[in-house]
CSV table of N, CA and C in Angstrom, one decimal:
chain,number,residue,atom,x,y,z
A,1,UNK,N,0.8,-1.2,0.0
A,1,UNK,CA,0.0,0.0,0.0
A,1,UNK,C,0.9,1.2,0.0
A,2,UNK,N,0.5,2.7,-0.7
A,2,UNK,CA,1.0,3.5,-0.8
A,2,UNK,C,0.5,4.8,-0.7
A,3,UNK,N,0.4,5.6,0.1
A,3,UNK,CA,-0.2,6.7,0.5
A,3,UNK,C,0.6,7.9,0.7
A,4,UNK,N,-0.7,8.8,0.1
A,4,UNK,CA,0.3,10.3,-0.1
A,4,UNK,C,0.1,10.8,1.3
A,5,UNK,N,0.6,11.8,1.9
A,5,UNK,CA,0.9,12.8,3.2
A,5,UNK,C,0.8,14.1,2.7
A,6,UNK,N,0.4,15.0,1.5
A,6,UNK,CA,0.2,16.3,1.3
A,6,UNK,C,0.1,16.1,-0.5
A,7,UNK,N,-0.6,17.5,-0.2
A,7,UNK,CA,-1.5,17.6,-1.7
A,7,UNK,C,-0.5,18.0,-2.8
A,8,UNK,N,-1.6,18.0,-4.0
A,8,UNK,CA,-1.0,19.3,-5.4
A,8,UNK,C,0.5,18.9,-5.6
A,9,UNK,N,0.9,17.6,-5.0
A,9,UNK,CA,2.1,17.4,-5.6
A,9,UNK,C,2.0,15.8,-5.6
A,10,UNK,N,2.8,14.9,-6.9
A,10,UNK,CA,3.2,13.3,-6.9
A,10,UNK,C,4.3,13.5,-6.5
A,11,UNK,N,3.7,12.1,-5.2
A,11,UNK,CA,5.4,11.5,-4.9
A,11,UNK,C,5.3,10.2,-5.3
A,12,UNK,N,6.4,9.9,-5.5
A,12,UNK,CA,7.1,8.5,-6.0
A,12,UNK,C,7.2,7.7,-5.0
A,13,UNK,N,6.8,6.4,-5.5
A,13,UNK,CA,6.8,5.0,-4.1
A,13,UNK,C,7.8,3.8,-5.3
A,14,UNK,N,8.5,3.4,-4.9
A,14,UNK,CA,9.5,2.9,-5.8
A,14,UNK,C,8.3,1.4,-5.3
A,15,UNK,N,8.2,0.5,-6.3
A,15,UNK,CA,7.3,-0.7,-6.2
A,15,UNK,C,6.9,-1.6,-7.3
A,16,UNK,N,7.2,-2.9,-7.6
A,16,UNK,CA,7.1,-3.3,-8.6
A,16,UNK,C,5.4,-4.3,-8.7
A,17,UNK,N,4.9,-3.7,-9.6
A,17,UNK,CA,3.3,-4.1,-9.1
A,17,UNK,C,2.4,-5.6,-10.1
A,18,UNK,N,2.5,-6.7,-9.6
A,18,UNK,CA,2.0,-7.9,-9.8
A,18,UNK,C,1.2,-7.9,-10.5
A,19,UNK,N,1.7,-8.7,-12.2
A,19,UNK,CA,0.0,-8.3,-13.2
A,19,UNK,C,-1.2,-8.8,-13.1
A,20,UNK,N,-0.6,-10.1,-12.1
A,20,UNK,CA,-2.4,-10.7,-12.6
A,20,UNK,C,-3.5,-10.1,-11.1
A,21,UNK,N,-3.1,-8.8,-10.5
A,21,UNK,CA,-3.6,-8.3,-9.3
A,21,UNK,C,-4.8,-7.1,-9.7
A,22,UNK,N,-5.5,-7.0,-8.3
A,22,UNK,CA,-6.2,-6.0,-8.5
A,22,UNK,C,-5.6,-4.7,-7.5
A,23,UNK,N,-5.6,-3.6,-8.3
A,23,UNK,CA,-5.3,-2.3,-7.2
A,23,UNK,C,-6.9,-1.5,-6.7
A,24,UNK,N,-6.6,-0.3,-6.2
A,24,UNK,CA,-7.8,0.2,-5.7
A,24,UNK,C,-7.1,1.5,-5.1
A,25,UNK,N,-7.6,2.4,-5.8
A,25,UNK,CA,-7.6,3.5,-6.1
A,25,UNK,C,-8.2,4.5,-5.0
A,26,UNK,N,-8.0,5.3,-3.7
A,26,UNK,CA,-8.7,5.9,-3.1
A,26,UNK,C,-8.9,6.8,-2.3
A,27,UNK,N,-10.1,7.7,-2.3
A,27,UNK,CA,-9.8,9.1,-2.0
A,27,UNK,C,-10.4,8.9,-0.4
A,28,UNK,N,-9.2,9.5,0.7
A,28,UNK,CA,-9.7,9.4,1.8
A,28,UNK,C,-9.6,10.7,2.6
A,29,UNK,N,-10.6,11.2,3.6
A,29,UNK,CA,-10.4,12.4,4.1
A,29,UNK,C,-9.5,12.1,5.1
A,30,UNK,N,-8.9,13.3,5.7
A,30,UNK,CA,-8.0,13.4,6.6
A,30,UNK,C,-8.4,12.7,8.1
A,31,UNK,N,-9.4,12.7,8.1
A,31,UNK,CA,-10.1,12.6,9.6
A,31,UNK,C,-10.3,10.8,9.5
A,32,UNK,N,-9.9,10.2,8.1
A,32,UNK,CA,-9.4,8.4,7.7
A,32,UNK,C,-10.8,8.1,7.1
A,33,UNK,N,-11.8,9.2,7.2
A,33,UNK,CA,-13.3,8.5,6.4
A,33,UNK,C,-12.8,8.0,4.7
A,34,UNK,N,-13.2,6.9,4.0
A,34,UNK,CA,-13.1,7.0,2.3
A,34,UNK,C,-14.0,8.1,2.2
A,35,UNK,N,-14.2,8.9,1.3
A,35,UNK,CA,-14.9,9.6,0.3
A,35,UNK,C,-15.2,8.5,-0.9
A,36,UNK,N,-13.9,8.0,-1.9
A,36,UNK,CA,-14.3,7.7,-2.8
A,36,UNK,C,-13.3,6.5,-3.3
A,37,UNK,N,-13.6,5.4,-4.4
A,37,UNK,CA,-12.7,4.6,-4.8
A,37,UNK,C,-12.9,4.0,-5.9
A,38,UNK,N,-12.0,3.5,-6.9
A,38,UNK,CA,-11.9,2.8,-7.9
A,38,UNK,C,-11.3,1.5,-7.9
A,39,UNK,N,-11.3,0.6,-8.4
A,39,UNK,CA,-10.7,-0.6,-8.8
A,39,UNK,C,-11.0,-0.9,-10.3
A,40,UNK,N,-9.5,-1.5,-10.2
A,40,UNK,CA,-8.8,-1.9,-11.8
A,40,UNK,C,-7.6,-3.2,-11.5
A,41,UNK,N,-7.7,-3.6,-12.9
A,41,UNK,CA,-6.5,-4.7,-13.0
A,41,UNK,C,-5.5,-3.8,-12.8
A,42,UNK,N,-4.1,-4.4,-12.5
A,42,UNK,CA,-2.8,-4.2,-12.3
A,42,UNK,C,-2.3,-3.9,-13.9
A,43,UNK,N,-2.9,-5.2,-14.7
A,43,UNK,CA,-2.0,-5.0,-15.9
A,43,UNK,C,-2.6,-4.3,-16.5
A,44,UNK,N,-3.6,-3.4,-16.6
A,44,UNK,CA,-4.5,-2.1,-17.7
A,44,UNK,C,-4.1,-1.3,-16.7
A,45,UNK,N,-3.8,-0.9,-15.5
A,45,UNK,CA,-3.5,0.4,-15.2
A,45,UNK,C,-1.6,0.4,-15.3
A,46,UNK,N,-0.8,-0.7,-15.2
A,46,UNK,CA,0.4,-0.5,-15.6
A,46,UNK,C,0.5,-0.1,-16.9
A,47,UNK,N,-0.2,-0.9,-17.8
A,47,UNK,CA,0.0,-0.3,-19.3
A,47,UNK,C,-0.2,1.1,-20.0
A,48,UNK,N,-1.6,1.5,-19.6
A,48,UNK,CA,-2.1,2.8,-20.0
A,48,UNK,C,-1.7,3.9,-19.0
A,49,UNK,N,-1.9,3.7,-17.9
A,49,UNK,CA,-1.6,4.8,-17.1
A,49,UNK,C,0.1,5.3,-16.7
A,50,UNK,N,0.3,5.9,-17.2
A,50,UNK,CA,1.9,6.3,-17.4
A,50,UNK,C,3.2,7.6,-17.6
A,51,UNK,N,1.8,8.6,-17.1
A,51,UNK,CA,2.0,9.4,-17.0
A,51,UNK,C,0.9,11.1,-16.6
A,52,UNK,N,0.9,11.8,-16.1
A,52,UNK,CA,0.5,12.9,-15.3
A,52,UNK,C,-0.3,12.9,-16.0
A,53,UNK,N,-1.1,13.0,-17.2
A,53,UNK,CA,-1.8,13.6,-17.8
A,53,UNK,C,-2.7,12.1,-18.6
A,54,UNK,N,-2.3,11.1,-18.4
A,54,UNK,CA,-2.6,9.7,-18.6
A,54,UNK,C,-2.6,8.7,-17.5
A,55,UNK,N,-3.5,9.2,-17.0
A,55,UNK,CA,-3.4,8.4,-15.3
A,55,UNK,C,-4.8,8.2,-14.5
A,56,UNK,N,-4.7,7.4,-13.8
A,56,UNK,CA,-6.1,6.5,-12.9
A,56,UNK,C,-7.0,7.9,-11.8
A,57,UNK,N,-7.6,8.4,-12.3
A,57,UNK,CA,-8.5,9.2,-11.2
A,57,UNK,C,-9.4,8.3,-10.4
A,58,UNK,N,-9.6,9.6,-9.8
A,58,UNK,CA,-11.0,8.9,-8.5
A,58,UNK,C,-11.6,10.3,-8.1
A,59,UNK,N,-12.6,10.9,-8.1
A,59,UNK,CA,-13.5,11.7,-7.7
A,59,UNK,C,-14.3,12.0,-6.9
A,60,UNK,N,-14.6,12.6,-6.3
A,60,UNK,CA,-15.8,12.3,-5.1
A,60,UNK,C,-16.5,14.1,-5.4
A,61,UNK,N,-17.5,13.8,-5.4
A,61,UNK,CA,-18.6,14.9,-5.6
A,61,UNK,C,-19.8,14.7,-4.9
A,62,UNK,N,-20.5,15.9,-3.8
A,62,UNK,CA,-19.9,17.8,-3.9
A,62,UNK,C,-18.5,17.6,-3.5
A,63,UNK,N,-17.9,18.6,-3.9
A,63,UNK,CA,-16.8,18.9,-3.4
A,63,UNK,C,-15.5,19.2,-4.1
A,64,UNK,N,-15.5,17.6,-5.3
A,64,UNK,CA,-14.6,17.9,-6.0
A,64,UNK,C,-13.7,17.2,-5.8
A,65,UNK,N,-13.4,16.5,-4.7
A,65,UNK,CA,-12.0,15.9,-4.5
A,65,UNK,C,-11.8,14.8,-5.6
A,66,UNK,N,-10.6,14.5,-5.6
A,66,UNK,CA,-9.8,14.0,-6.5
A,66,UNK,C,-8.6,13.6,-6.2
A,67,UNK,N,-8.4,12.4,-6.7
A,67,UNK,CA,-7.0,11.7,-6.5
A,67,UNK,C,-6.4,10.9,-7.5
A,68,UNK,N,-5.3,11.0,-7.9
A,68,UNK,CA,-5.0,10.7,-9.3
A,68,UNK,C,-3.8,9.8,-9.2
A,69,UNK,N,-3.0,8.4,-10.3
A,69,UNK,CA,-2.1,7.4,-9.4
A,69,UNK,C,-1.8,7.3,-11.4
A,70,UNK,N,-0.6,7.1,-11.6
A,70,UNK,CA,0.4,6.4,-12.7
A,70,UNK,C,0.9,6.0,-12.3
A,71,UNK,N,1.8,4.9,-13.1
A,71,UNK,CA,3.3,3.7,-12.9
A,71,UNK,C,4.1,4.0,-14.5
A,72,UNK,N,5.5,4.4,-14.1
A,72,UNK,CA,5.9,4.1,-15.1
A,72,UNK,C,7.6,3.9,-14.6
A,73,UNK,N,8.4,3.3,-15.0
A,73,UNK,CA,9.5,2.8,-14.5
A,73,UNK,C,9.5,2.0,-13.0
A,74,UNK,N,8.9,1.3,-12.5
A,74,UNK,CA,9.0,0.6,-11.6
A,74,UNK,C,8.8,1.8,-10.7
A,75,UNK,N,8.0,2.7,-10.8
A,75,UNK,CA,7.8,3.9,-10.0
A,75,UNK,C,6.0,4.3,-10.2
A,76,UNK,N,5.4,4.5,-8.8
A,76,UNK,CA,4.1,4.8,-8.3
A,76,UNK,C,4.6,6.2,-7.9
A,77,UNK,N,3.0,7.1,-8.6
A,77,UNK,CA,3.4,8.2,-8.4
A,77,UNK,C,1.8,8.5,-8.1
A,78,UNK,N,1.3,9.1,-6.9
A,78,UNK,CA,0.0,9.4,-6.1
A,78,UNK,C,0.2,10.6,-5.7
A,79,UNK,N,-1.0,11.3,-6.0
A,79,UNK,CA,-1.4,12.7,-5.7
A,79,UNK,C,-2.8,12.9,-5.5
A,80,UNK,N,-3.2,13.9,-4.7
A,80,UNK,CA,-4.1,14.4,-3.9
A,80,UNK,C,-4.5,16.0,-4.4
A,81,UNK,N,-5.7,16.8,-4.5
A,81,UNK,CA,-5.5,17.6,-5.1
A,81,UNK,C,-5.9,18.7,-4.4
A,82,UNK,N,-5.8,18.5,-3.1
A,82,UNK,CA,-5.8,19.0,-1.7
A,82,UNK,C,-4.9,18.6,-0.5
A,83,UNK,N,-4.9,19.4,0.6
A,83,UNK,CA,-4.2,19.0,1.5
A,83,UNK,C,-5.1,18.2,2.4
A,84,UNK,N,-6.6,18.5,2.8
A,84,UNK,CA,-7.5,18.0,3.2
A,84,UNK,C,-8.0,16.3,3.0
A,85,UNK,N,-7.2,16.1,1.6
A,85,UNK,CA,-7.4,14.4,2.0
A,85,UNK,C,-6.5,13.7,0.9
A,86,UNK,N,-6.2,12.5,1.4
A,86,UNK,CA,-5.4,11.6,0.4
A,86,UNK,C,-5.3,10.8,-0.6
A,87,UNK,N,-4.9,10.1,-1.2
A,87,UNK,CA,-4.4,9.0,-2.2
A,87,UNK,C,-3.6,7.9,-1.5
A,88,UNK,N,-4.6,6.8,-1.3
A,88,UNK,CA,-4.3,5.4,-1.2
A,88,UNK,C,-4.0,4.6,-2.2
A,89,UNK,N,-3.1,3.8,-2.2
A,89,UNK,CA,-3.0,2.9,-3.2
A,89,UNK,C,-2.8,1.3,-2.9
A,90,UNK,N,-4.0,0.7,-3.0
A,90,UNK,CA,-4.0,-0.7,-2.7
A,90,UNK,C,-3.6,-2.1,-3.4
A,91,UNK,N,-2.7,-2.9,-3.2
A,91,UNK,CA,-2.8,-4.0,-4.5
A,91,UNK,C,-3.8,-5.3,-3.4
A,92,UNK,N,-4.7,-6.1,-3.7
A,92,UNK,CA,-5.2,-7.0,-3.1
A,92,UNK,C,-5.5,-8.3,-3.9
């Protein structure tokens, strides 16, 4: 699992991510409630998602939040688009 600690920026989680797995994508408030979440295969979000502008969202509305997750070089990159809550990244 990989989790951001502050917003409006990706950080890198070095991690090599198993294809035949499921991840899960998710927006959590600060106070540890989910808002929101996605699930996908490992091997369609390793392949397509690859970069900032090509990458796995999750949304939660009213509100707006947002959290957004690519892989590309043996590198996880999770961002939050606030300081008020995070990006989880689950493989299960």
């Amino acid at each position: 699992m990989a989790q951001t600690s502050t917003g409006k920026l990706y950080q890198p989680f070095r991690c090599d991510l198993p294809s035949g797995r499921m991840a899960e994508l998710v927006c959590i408030y600060n106070n540890g409630r989910p808002l929101a979440s996605t699930v996908f295969p490992i091997s369609i979000f390793a392949r397509y998602c690859t970069g900032s502008g090509i990458c796995a969202d999750c949304y939660y509305s009213p509100g707006g939040f947002g959290v957004h997750a690519y892989y590309t070089g043996s590198m996880l990159y999770l961002m939050a688009d606030a300081d008020v809550y995070r990006a989880d990244f689950v493989v299960f």
